[in-house]
XYZ file of C-alpha atoms in Angstrom:
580
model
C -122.503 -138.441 70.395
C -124.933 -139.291 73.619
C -123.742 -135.900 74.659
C -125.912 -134.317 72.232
C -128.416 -136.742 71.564
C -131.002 -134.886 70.074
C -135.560 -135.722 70.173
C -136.539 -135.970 66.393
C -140.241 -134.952 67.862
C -141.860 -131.553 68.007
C -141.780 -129.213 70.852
C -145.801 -130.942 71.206
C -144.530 -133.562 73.052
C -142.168 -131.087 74.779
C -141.190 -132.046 78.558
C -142.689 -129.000 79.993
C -143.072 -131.142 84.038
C -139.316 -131.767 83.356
C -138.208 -128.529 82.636
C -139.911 -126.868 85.809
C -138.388 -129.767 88.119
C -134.933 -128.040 86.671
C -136.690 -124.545 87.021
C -137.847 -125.356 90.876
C -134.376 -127.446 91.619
C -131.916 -124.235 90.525
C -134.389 -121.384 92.135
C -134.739 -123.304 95.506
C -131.331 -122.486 96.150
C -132.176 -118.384 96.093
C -135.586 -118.348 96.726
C -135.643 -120.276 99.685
C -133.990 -117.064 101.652
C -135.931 -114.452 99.591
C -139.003 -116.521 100.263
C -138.007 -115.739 104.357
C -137.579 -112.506 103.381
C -140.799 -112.060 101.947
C -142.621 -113.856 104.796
C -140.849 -111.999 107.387
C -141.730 -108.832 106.026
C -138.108 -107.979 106.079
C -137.402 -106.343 102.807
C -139.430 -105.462 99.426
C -140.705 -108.223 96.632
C -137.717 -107.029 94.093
C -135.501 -109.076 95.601
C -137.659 -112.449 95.422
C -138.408 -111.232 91.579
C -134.913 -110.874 90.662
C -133.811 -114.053 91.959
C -136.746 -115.876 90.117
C -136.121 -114.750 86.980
C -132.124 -115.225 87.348
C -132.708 -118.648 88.240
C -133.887 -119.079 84.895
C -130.090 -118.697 83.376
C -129.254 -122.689 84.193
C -131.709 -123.689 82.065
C -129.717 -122.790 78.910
C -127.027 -125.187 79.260
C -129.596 -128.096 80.495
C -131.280 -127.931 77.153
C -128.059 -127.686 75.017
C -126.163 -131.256 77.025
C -129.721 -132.725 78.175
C -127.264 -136.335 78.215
C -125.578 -134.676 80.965
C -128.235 -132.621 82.745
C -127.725 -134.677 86.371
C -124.342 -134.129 86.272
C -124.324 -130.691 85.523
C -127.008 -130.051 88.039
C -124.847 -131.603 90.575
C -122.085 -129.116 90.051
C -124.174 -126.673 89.526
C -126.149 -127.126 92.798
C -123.288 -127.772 94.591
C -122.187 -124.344 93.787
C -125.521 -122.554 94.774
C -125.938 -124.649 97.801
C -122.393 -123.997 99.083
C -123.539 -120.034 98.609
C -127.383 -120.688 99.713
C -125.972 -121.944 103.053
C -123.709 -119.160 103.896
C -127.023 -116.945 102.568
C -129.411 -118.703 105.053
C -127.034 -118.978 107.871
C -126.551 -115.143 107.749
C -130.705 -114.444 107.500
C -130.981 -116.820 110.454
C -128.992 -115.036 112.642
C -129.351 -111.394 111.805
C -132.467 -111.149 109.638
C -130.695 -109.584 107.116
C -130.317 -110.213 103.509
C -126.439 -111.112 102.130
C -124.640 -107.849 100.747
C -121.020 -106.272 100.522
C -121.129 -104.860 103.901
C -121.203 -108.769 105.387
C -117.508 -109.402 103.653
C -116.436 -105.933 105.030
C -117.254 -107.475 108.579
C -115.832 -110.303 107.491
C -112.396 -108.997 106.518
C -112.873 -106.767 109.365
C -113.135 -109.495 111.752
C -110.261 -111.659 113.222
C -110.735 -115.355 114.164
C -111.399 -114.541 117.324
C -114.126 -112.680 117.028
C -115.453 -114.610 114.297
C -115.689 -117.519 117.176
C -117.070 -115.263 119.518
C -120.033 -114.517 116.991
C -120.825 -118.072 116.299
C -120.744 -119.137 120.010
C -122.953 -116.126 120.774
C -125.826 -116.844 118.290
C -125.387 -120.541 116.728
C -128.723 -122.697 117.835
C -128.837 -126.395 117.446
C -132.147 -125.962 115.287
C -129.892 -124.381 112.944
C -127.817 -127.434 112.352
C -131.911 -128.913 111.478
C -132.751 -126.375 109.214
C -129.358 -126.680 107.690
C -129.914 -130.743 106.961
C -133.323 -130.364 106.262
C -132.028 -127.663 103.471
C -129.881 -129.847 102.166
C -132.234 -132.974 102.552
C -134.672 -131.052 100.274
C -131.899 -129.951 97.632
C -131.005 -133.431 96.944
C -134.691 -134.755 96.609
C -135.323 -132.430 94.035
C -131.680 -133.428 92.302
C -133.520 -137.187 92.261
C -135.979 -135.300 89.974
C -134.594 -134.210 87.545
C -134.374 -135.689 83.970
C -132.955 -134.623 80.568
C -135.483 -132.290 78.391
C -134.627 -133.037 74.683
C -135.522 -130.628 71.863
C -134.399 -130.561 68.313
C -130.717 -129.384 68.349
C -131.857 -126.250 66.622
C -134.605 -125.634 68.804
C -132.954 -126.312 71.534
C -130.020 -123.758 70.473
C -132.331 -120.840 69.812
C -134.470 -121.759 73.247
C -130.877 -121.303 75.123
C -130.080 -118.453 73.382
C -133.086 -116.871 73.998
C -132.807 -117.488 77.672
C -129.604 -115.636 77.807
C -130.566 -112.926 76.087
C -134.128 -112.228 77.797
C -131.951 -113.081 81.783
C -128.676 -111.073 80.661
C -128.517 -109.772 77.357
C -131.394 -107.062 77.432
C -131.752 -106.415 81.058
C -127.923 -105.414 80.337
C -127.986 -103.654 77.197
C -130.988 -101.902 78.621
C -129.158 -100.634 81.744
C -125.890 -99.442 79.818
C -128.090 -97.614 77.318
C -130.027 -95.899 80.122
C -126.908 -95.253 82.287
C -125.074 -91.904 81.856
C -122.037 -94.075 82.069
C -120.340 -97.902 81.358
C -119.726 -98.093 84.450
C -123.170 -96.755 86.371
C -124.784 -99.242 83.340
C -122.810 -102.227 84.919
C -123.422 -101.327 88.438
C -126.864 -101.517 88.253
C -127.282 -104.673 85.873
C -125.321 -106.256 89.027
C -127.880 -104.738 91.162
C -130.466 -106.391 89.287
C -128.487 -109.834 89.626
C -126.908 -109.805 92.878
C -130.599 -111.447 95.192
C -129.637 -114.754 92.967
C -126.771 -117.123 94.684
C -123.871 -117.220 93.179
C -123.839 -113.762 91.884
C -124.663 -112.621 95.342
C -121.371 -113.527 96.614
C -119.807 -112.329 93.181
C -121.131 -108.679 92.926
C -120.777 -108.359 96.756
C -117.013 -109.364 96.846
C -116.644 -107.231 93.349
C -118.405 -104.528 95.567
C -116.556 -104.494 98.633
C -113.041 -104.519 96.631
C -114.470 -101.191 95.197
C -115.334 -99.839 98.139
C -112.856 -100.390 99.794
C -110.111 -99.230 97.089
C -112.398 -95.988 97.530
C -112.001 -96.201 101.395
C -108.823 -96.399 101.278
C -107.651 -93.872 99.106
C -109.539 -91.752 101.382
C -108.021 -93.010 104.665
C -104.691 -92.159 102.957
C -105.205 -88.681 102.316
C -106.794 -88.238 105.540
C -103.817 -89.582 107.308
C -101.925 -86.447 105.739
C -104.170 -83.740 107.183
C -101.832 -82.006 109.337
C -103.659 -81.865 112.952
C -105.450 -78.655 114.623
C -102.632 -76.008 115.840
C -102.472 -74.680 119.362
C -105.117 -77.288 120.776
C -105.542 -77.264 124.226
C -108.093 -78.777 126.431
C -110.258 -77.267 129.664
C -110.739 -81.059 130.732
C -107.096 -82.601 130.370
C -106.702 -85.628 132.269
C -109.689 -85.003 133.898
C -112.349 -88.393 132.855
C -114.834 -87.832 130.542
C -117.297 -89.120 128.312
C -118.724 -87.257 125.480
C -121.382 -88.760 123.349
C -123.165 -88.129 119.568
C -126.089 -89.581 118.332
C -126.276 -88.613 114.574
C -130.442 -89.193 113.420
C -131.441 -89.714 110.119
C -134.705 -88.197 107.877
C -135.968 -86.706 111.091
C -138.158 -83.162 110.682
C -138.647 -81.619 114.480
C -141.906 -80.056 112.865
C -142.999 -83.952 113.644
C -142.053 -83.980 116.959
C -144.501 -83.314 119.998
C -141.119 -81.970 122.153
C -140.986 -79.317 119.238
C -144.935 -78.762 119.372
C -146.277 -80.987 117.209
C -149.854 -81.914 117.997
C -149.463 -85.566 117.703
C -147.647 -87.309 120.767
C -144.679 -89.002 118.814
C -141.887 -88.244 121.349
C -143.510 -88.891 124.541
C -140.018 -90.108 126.377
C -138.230 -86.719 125.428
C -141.545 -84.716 126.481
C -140.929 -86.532 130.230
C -136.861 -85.338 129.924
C -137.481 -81.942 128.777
C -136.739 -80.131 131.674
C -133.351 -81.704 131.653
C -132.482 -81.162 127.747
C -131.575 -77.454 126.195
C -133.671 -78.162 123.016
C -132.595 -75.721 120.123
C -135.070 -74.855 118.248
C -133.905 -73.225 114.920
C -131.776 -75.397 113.478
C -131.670 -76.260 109.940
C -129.103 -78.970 108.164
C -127.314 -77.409 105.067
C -127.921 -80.246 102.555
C -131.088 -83.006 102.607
C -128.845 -85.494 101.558
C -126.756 -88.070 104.867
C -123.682 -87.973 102.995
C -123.234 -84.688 101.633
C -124.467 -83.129 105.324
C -122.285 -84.974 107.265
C -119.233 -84.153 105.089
C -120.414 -81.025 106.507
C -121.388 -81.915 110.242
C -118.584 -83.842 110.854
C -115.831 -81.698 109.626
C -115.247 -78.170 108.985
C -116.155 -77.513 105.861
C -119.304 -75.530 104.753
C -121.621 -74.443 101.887
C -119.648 -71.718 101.237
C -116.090 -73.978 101.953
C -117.620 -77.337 101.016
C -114.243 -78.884 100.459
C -112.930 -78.627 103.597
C -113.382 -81.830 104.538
C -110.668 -82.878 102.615
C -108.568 -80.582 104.148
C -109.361 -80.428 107.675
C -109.782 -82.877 110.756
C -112.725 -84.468 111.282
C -114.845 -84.216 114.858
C -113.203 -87.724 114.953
C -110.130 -87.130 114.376
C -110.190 -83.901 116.720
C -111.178 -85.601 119.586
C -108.525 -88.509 118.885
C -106.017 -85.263 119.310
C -107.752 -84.329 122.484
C -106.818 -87.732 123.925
C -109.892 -89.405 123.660
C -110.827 -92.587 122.587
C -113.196 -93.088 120.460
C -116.029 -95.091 118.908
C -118.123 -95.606 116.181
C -121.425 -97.652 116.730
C -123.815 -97.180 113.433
C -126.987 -98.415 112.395
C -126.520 -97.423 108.762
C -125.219 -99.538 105.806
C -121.599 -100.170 105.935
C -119.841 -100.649 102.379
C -122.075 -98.990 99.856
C -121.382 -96.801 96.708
C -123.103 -93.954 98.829
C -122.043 -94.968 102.493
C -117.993 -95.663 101.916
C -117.474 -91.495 103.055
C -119.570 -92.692 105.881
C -117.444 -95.622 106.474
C -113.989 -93.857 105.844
C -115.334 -91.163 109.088
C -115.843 -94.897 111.087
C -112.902 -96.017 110.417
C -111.008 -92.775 112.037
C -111.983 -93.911 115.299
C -110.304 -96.591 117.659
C -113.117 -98.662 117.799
C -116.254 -99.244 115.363
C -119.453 -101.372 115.708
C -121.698 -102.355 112.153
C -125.104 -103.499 112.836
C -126.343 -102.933 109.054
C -125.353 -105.262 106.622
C -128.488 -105.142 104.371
C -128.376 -105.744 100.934
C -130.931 -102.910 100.604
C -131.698 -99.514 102.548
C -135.660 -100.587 102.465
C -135.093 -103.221 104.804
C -136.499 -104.105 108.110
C -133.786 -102.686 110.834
C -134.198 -101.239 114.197
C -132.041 -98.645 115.920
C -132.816 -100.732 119.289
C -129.976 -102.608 118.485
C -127.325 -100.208 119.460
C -128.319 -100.103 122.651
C -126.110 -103.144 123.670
C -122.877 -101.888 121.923
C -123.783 -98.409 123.235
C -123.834 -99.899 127.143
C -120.040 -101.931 126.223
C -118.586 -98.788 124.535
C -120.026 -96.783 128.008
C -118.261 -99.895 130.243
C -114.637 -99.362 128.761
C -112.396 -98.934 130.997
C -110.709 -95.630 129.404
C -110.842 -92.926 131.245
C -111.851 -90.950 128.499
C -114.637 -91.691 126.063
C -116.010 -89.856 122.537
C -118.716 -92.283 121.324
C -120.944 -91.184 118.364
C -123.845 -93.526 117.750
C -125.220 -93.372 113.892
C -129.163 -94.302 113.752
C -131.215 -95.258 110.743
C -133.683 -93.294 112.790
C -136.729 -92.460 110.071
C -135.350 -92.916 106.816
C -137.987 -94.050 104.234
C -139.153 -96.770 104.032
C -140.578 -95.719 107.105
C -142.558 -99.081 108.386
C -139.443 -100.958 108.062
C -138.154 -98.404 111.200
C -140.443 -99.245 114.148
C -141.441 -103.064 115.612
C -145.470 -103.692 115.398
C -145.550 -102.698 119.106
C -144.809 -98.967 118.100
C -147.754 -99.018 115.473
C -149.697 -96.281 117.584
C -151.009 -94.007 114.656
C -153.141 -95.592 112.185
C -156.402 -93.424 111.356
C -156.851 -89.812 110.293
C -156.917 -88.640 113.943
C -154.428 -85.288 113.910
C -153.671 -85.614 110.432
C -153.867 -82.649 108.561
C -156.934 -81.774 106.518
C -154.819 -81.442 102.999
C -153.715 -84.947 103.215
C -155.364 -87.319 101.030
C -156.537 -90.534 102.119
C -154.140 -92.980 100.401
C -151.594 -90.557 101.747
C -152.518 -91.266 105.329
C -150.836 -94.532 105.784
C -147.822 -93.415 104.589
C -148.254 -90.245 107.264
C -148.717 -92.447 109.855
C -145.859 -94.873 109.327
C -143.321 -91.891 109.587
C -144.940 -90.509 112.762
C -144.821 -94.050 114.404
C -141.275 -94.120 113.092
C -140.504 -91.135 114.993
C -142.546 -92.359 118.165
C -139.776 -95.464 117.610
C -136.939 -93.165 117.124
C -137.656 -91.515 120.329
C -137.783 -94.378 122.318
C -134.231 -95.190 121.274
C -132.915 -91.446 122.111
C -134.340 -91.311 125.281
C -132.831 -94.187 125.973
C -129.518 -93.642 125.186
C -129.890 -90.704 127.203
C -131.321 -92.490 129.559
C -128.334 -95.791 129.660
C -125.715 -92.858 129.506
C -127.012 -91.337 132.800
C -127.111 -94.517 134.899
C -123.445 -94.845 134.193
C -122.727 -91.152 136.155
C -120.756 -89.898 133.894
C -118.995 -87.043 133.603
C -119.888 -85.122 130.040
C -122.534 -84.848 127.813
C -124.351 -86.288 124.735
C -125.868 -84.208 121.764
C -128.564 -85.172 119.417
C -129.343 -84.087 116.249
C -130.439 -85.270 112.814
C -128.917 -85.411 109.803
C -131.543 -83.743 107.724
C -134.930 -83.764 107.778
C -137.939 -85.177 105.576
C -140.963 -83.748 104.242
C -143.846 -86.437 104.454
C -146.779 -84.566 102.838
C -146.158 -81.648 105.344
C -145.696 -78.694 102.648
C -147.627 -76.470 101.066
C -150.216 -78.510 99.085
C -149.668 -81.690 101.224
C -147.866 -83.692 98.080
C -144.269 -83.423 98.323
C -142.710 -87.056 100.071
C -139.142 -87.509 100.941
C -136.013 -84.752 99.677
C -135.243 -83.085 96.881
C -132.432 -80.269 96.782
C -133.844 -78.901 93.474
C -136.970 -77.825 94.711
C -136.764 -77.715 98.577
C -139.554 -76.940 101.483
C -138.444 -76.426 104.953
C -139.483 -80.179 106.511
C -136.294 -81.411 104.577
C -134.037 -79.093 106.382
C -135.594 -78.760 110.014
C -133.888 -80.950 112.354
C -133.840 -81.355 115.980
C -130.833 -80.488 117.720
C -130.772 -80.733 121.914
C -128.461 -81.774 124.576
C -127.976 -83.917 127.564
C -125.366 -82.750 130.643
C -124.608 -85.083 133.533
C -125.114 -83.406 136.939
C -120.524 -83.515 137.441
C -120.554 -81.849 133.858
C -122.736 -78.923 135.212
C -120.835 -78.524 138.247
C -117.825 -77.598 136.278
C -119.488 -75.793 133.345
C -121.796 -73.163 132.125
C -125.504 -74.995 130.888
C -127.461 -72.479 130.554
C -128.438 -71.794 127.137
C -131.687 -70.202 127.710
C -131.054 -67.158 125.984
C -129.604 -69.727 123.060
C -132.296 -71.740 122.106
C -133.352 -69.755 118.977
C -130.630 -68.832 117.649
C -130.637 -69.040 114.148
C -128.084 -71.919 113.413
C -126.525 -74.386 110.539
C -125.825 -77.949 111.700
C -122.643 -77.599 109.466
C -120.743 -74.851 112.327
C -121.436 -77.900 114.667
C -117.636 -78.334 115.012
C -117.144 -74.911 116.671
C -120.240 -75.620 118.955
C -118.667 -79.321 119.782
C -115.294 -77.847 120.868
C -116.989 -75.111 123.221
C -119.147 -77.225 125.123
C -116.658 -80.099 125.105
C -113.536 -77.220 126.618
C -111.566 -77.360 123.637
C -110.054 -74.800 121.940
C -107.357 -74.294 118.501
C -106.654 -71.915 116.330
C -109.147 -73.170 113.728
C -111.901 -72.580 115.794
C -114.396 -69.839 115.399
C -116.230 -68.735 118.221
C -118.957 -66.438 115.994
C -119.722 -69.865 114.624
C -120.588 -72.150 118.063
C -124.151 -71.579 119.117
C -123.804 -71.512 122.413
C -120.981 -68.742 122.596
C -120.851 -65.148 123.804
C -119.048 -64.243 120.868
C -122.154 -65.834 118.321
C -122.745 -63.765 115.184
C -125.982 -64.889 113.072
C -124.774 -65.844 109.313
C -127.740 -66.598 106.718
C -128.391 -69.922 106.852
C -127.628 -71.331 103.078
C -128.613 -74.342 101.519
C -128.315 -75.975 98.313
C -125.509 -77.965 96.606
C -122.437 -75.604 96.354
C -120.763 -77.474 93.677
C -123.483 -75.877 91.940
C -123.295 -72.104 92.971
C -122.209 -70.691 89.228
C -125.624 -72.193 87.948
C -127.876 -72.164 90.854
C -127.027 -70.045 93.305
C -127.299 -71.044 97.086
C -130.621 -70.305 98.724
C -131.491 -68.603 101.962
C -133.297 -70.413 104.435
C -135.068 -67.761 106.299
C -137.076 -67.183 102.662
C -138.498 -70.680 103.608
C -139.969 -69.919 106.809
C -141.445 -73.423 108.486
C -144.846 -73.663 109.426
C -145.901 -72.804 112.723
C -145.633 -76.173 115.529
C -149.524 -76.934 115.957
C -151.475 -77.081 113.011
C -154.893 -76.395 113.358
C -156.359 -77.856 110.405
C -156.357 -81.380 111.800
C -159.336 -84.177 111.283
C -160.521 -85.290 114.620
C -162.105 -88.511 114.649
């Protein structure tokens, strides 16, 4: 019966100090590592909400067995602690939060490696922060102490827990959700910042994703290969390189003739670069472009990729080895076609395990894998390199020391005033983002190689640059031309000129769609197959301008696609600026 002793006295007298010892003892274990996060500046506050309010869900049993609260706490808190540590260790070392993509590396890892990564970053202060995170768990255990109510007070308090933590917050989602299953995921969103549901939903996750993976690996391991292939540079060394950009409009880029100086390393390599100047992307959207980009499909063919070899796998058939090194999230709903193109190449690098896409990470960190990939020993190298480059949220994409624009100096006259920060942050993003392309250009040259390496972005972004100055970030259904405008340029080593034709002068402005960038790959890289279609590479004799259409094509019947030349973009320098 001590079990459930029951207080005969009104909630008056209730224990309010003892209930927030159990409050503080179960949230330490979460918000000590969203409370990083939040001082670091490394992610948003709806993380550090979400794990305070889940905390909240121990409380119900605590108030039903008060006789037993210690106890329970102790298994409890073992529980969350066991998770909290594995939490903190990862934040310590990468300044990331814990998500799905860390048990893809995980799984992805062997033993070896796994040593390899703790001998490379473990620090003895760890093993202090570590004991003094335990040290401080098991004070606040010594705190707590058993908060009687009536039993049927004490019934309806628990049940009201549950339902404000779990039962609306879920009911809510499903009813909003166009699906059960879209209703679930994002109830687990809500959940997952609070230990242990953030190992839960990101094991729950990663089995998804990866089922999803998979089933794509398997069909594309049935894709019959390119016919007839044959190759200008067999046997001969090489190394060819990609660097796929993200949410970057050339219309904000000084090499392109924007007023502002945001790419002020490319402006110095200009004379060495054959910058293309008319290129759009066919969808504003990563995935559904590079579905696009990557493989032969189109907006009038758009499932081709499911059909056809990816650049990938066409350069694997060429006798190249190849690598993936990406900046972007690894096993998300939205990033597992992303992950399934990774995982067609020999080799793959994941640098972004974030929990969530508005988090604090800098392409600088693919320099080092970029420099290893480049020091391989095979003779003969296709490396693409996947940046976060300026995807909103655009502060989170450039270290303090790259904060150069912050006042109304060159911004347009149309822009409001609470509109300029966010201006800014995306044109210091972009002064970022060209520091890390120049030097990759730059890391790829000291190596004399023999080859070249191609830039371009995945789509672009409009931040307040349309008509009317009030359109941020992409949307298909009503599109301006910043979301489509990309830069697109090109890098040859001085033995890769010797042997082949670079000059694209006459080639510049051709009107082009980044999804024929296939057929421009194989031509400047001496390949040729029967699929390939020289009317479609850019830099052929044989080029024949198409319209450039965008829009989504699964949606042709209803909306048909649109022609980009009716969206003319504006002119490079804008002359309505606010000097200072």
């Amino acid at each position: 019966m001590a079990l459930f002793k029951r207080s005969n006295s009104s909630a008056a007298g209730f224990d309010w100090m003892g209930l927030l010892w159990l409050f503080l003892f179960f949230w330490y274990f979460s918000g000590i590592t969203q409370l990083l996060i939040q001082l670091t500046d490394t992610s948003g506050f709806a993380g550090f909400r979400q794990a305070f309010f889940m905390s909240a869900i121990w409380l119900a049993p605590m108030l039903l067995f008060p006789a037993r609260t210690k106890v329970m706490a102790a298994v409890i808190g073992v529980v969350l602690w066991a998770c909290s540590m594995a939490s903190l260790g990862y934040f310590f070392i990468y300044q990331q939060e814990f998500s799905q993509s860390v048990i893809f590396i995980m799984f992805e890892s062997n033993p070896s490696e796994a040593g390899e990564y703790l001998t490379q970053y473990f620090a003895w202060w760890m093993v202090a922060a570590f004991l003094a995170h335990t040290a401080f768990a098991i004070f606040l255990w010594t705190r707590l102490r058993p908060v009687y109510l009536p039993r049927g007070q004490a019934l309806l308090a628990a049940v009201a827990i549950l339902v404000a933590i779990v039962g609306y917050p879920l009911v809510k989602q499903i009813s909003r959700a166009d699906t059960l299953a879209d209703g679930l995921e994002k109830f687990e969103t809500r959940i997952e910042p609070a230990v242990p549901w953030q190992m839960v939903v990101a094991y729950r996750r990663y089995r998804q994703q990866l089922d999803g993976m998979q089933g794509m690996l398997d069909s594309v391991s049935k894709i019959p290969p390119l016919t007839n292939l044959k190759d200008s540079m067999a046997n001969q060394p090489a190394t060819l390189v990609l660097v796929i950009g993200e949410s970057t409009n050339r219309q904000r880029m000084s090499l392109y003739g924007y007023p502002r100086q945001t790419t002020p390393e490319l402006d110095k390599l200009k004379d060495q670069l054959a910058v293309f100047n008319n290129v759009i992307t066919p969808r504003p959207y990563t995935i559904e472009a590079l579905q696009q980009v990557l493989t032969f499909a189109d907006e009038e063919n758009p499932d081709l990729y499911l059909k056809t070899p990816s650049l990938v796998s066409v350069m694997k058939q060429a006798g190249y080895k190849t690598y993936w090194i990406t900046n972007q999230q690894t096993m998300t709903k939205r990033n597992t076609m992303l992950t399934t193109f990774s995982e067609q190449a020999d080799e793959q690098v994941y640098l972004n395990n974030n929990r969530n896409q508005n988090a604090r990470q800098y392409d600088g960190d693919v320099l080092e894998p970029f420099s290893k990939a480049l020091a391989d020993s095979a003779p003969r190298k296709f490396i693409v390199v996947h940046l976060l480059g300026t995807h909103m949220s655009y502060q989170y994409r450039y270290p303090p020391t790259f904060e150069k624009f912050t006042d109304r100096q060159g911004v347009p006259a149309g822009v409001h005033d609470d509109q300029v920060p966010t201006y800014n942050s995306y044109d210091n993003a972009v002064l970022y983002n060209d520091f890390v392309v120049s030097s990759l250009i730059k890391d790829y040259a000291k190596t004399d190689p023999n080859g070249f390496l191609l830039y371009l972005s995945d789509h672009g972004e409009d931040v307040f640059d349309s008509a009317g100055h009030d359109t941020l970030g992409r949307n298909e259904g009503k599109p301006t031309a910043p979301m489509y405008t990309i830069p697109f340029m090109a890098w040859a080593s001085p033995k890769w000129r010797e042997t082949h034709d670079w000059n694209f002068a006459s080639d510049l402005s051709r009107p082009y769609i980044s999804s024929q960038l296939v057929h421009t790959w194989a031509e400047l890289a001496g390949l040729s197959f029967d699929q390939l279609d020289p009317s479609r590479s850019l830099i052929s004799d044989s080029f024949k301008p198409r319209p450039l259409l965008i829009g989504n094509p699964y949606s042709r019947q209803s909306k048909p696609l649109i022609d980009f030349s009716l969206m003319k973009p504006k002119p490079p320098a804008d002359a309505a600026v606010v000097q200072q």
